[in-house]
PDB file of C-alpha atoms in Angstrom:
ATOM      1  CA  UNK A   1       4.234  17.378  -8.021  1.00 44.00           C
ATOM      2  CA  UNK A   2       0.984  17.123 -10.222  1.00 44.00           C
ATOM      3  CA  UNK A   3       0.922  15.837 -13.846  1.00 44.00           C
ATOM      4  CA  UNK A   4      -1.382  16.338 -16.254  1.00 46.00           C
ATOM      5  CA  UNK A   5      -5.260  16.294 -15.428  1.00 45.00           C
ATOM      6  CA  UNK A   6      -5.003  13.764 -11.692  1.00 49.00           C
ATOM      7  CA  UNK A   7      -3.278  15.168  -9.991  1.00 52.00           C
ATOM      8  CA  UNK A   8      -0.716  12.527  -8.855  1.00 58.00           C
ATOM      9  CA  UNK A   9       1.845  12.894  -5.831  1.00 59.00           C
ATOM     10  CA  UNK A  10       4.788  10.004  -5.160  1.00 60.00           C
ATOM     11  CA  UNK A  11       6.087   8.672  -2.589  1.00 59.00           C
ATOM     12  CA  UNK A  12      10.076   8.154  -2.247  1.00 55.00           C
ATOM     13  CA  UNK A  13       9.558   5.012  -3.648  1.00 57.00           C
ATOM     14  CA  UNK A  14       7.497   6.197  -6.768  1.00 58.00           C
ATOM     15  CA  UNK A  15       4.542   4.819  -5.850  1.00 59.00           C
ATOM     16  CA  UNK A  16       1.998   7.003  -7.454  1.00 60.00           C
ATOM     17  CA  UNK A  17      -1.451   8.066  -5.279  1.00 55.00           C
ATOM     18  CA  UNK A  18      -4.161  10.526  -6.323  1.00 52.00           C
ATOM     19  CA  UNK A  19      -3.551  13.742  -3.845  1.00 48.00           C
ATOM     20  CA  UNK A  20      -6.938  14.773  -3.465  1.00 43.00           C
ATOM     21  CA  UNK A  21      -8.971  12.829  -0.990  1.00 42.00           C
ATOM     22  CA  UNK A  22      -6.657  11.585   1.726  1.00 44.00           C
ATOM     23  CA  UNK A  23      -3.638  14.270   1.235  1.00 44.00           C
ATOM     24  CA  UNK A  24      -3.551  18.284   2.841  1.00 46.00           C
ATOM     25  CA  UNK A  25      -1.157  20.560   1.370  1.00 44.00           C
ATOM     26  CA  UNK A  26       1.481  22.414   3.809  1.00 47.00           C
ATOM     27  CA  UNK A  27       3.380  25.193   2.603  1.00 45.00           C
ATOM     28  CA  UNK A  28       6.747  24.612   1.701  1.00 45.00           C
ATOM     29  CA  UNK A  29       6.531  20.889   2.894  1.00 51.00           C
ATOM     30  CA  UNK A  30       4.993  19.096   0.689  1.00 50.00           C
ATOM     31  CA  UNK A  31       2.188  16.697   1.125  1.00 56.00           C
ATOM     32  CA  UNK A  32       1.097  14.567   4.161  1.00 59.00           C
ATOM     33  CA  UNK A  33      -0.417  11.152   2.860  1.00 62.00           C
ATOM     34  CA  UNK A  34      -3.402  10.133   5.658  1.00 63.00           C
ATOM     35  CA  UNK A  35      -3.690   6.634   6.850  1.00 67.00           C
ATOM     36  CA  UNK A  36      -6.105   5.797   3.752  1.00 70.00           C
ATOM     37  CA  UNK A  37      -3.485   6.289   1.070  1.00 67.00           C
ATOM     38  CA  UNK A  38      -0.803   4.690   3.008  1.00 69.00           C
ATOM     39  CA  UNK A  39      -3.047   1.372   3.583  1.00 71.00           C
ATOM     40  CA  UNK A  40      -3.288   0.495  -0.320  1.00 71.00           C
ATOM     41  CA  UNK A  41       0.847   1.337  -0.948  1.00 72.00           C
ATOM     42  CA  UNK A  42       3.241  -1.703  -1.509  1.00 70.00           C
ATOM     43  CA  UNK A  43       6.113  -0.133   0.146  1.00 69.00           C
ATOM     44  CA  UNK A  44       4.308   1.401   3.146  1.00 68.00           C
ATOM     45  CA  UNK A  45       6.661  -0.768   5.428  1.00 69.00           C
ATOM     46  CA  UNK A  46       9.625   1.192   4.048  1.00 67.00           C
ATOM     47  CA  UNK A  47       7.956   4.940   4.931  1.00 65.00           C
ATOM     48  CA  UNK A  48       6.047   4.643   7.930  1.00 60.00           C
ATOM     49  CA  UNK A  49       6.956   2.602  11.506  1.00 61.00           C
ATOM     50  CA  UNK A  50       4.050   4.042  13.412  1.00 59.00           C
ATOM     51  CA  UNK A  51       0.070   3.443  13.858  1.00 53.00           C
ATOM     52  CA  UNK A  52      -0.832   6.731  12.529  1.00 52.00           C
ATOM     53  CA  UNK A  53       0.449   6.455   8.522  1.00 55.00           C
ATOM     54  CA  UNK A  54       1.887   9.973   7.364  1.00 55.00           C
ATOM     55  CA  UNK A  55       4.279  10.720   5.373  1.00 60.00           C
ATOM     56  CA  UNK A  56       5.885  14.165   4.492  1.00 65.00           C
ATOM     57  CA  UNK A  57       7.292  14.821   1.388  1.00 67.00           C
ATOM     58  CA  UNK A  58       9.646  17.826   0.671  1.00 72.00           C
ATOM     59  CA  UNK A  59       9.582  19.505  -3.120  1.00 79.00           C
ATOM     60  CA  UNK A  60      11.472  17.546  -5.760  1.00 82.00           C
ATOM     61  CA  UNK A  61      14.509  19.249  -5.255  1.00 88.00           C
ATOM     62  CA  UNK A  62      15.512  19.046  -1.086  1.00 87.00           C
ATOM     63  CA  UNK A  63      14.114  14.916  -2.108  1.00 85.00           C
ATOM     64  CA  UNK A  64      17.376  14.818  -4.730  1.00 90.00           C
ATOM     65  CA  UNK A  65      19.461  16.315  -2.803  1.00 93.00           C
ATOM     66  CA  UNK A  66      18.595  14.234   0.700  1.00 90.00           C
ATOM     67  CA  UNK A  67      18.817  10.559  -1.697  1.00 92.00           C
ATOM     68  CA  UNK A  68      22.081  12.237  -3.067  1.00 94.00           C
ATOM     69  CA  UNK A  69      23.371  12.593  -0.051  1.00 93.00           C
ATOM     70  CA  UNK A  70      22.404   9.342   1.505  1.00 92.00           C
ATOM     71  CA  UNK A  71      23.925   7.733  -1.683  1.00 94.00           C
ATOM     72  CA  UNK A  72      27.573   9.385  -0.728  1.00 93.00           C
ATOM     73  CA  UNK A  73      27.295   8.321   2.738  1.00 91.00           C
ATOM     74  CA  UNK A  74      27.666   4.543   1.096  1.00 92.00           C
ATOM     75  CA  UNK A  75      30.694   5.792  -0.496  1.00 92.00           C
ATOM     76  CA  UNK A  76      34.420   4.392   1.169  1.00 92.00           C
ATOM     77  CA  UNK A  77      35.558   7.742   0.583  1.00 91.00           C
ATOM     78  CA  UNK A  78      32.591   9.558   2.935  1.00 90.00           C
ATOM     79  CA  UNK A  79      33.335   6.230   5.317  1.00 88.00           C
ATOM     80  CA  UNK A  80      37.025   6.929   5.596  1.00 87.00           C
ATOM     81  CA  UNK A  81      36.549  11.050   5.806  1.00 86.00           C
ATOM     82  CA  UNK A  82      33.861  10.156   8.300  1.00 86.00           C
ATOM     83  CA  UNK A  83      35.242   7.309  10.636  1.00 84.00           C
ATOM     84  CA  UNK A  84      37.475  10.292  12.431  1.00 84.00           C
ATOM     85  CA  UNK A  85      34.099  11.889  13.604  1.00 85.00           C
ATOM     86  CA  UNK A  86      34.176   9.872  16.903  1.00 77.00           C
ATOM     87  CA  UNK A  87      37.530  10.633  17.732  1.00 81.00           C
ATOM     88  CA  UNK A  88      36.450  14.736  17.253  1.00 86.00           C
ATOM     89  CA  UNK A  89      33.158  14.311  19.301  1.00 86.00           C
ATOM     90  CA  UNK A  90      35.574  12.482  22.148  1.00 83.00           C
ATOM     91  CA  UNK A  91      37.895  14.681  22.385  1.00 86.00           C
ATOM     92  CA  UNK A  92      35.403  17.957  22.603  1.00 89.00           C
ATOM     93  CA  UNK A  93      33.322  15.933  24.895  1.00 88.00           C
ATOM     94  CA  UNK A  94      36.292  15.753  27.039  1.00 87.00           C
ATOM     95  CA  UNK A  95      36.588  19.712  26.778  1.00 89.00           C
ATOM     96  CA  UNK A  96      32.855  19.981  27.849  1.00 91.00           C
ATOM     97  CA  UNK A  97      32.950  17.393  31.132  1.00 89.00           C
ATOM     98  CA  UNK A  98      36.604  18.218  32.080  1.00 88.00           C
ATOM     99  CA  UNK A  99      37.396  21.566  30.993  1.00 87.00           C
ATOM    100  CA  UNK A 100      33.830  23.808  31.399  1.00 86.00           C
ATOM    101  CA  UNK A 101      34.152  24.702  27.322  1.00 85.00           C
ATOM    102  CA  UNK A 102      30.470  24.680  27.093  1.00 86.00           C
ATOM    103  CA  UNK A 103      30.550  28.397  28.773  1.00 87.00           C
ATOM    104  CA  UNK A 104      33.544  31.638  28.214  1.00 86.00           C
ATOM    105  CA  UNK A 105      34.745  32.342  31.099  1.00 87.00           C
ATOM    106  CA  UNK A 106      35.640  35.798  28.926  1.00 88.00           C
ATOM    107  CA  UNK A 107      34.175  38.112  27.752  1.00 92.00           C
ATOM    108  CA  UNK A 108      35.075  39.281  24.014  1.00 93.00           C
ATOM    109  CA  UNK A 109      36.238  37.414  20.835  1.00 94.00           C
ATOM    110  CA  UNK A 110      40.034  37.384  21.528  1.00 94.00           C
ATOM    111  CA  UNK A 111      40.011  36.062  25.143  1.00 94.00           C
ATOM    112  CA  UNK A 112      37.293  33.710  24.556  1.00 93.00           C
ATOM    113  CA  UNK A 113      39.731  32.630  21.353  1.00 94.00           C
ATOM    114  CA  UNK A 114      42.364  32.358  24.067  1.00 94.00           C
ATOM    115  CA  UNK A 115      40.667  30.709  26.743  1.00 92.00           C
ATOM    116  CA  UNK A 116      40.065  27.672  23.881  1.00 92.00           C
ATOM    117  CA  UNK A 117      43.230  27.798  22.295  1.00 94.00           C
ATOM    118  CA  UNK A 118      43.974  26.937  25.997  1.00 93.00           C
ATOM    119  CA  UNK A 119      41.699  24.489  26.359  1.00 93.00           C
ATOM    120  CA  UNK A 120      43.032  22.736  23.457  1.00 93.00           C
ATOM    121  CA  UNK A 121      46.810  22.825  24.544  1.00 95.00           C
ATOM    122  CA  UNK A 122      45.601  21.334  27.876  1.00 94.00           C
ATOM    123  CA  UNK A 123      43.766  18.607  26.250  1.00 93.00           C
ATOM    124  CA  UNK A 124      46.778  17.978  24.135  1.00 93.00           C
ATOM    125  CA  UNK A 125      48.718  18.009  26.989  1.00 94.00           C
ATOM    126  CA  UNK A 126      46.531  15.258  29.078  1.00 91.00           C
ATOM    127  CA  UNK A 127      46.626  13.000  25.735  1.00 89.00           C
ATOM    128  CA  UNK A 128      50.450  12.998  25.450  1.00 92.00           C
ATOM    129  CA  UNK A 129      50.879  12.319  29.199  1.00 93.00           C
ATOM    130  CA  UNK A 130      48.070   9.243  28.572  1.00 89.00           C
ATOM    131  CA  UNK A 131      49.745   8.183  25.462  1.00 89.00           C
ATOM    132  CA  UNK A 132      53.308   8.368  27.717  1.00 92.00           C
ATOM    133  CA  UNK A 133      52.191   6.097  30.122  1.00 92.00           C
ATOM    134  CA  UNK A 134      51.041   3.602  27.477  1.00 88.00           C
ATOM    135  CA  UNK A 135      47.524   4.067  28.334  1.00 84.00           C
ATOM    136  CA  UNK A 136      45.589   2.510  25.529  1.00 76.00           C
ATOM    137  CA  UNK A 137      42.210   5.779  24.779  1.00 72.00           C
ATOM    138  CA  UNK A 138      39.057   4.410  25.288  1.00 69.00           C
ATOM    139  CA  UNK A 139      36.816   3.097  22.327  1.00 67.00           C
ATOM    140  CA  UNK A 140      33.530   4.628  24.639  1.00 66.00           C
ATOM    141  CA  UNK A 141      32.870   6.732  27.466  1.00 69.00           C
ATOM    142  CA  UNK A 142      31.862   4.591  29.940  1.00 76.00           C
ATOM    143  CA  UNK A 143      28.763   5.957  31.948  1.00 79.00           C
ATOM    144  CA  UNK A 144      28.567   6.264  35.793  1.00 84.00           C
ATOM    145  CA  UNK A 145      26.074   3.597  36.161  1.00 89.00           C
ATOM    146  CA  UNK A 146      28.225   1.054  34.240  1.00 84.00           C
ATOM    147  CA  UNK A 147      31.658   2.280  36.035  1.00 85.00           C
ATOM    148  CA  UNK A 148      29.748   1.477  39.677  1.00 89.00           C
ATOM    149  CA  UNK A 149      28.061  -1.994  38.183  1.00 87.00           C
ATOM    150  CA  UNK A 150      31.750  -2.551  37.393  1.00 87.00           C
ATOM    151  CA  UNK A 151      33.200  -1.996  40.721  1.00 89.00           C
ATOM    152  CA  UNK A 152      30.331  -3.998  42.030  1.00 86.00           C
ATOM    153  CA  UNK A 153      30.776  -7.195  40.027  1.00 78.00           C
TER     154      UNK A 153
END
């Protein structure tokens, strides 16, 4: 992170500060920039949202990797892949409320394997009958509260 005879750190948007005086080292993490260094920084809005200014920066290489990966998000490729993710979380949400999934009620690999393959079938099952009856899935779970402010209106 140093260069030369300062010893310079940056912050994710380059902006170079001297290390020394306002900035503590942490193993493995980085640096933490104090209030002081974040004060005279042009892009401090972009880093910080709180009072208390810090700011921890991770060696160069997690840094690459974390703006590489924020780069493919942006992607339409990542957007299509991803845009299925809410169905998944829905459906195994379902499993969880309906179904008990978050515990085995087995013990051992092969009937806990079981048990979910079961799960899944019933799921399956509750979906088709929906999808017979021409119920349209809903886009949201709709929380308690709302269902009874629903009722009530």
């Amino acid at each position: 992170m140093g260069s030369g005879d300062r010893d310079l750190s940056r912050g994710p948007t380059q902006f170079e500060l001297d290390s020394r005086p306002g900035c503590r080292q942490i193993a493995h993490q980085g640096e933490v920039f104090g209030i002081r260094d974040c004060k005279i920084c042009p892009a401090r809005a972009c880093c910080t949202g709180t009072t208390r200014r810090t700011l921890t920066l991770h060696p160069k290489e997690q840094m690459q990797a974390l703006f590489a990966a924020r780069k493919r998000e942006e992607t339409d490729e990542f957007k299509d892949t991803y845009r299925h993710r809410a169905g998944i979380e829905g459906t195994h949400s379902q499993a969880v409320r309906t179904m008990g999934l978050r515990r085995s009620r087995y013990i051992g690999l092969r009937k806990t394997h079981l048990g979910h393959v079961a799960v899944a079938t019933a799921i399956n099952v509750i979906q088709l009958m929906s999808w017979l009856r021409g119920e349209a899935p809903e886009q949201t779970r709709t929380s308690a509260f709302k269902q009874v402010m629903k009722q009530a209106a």
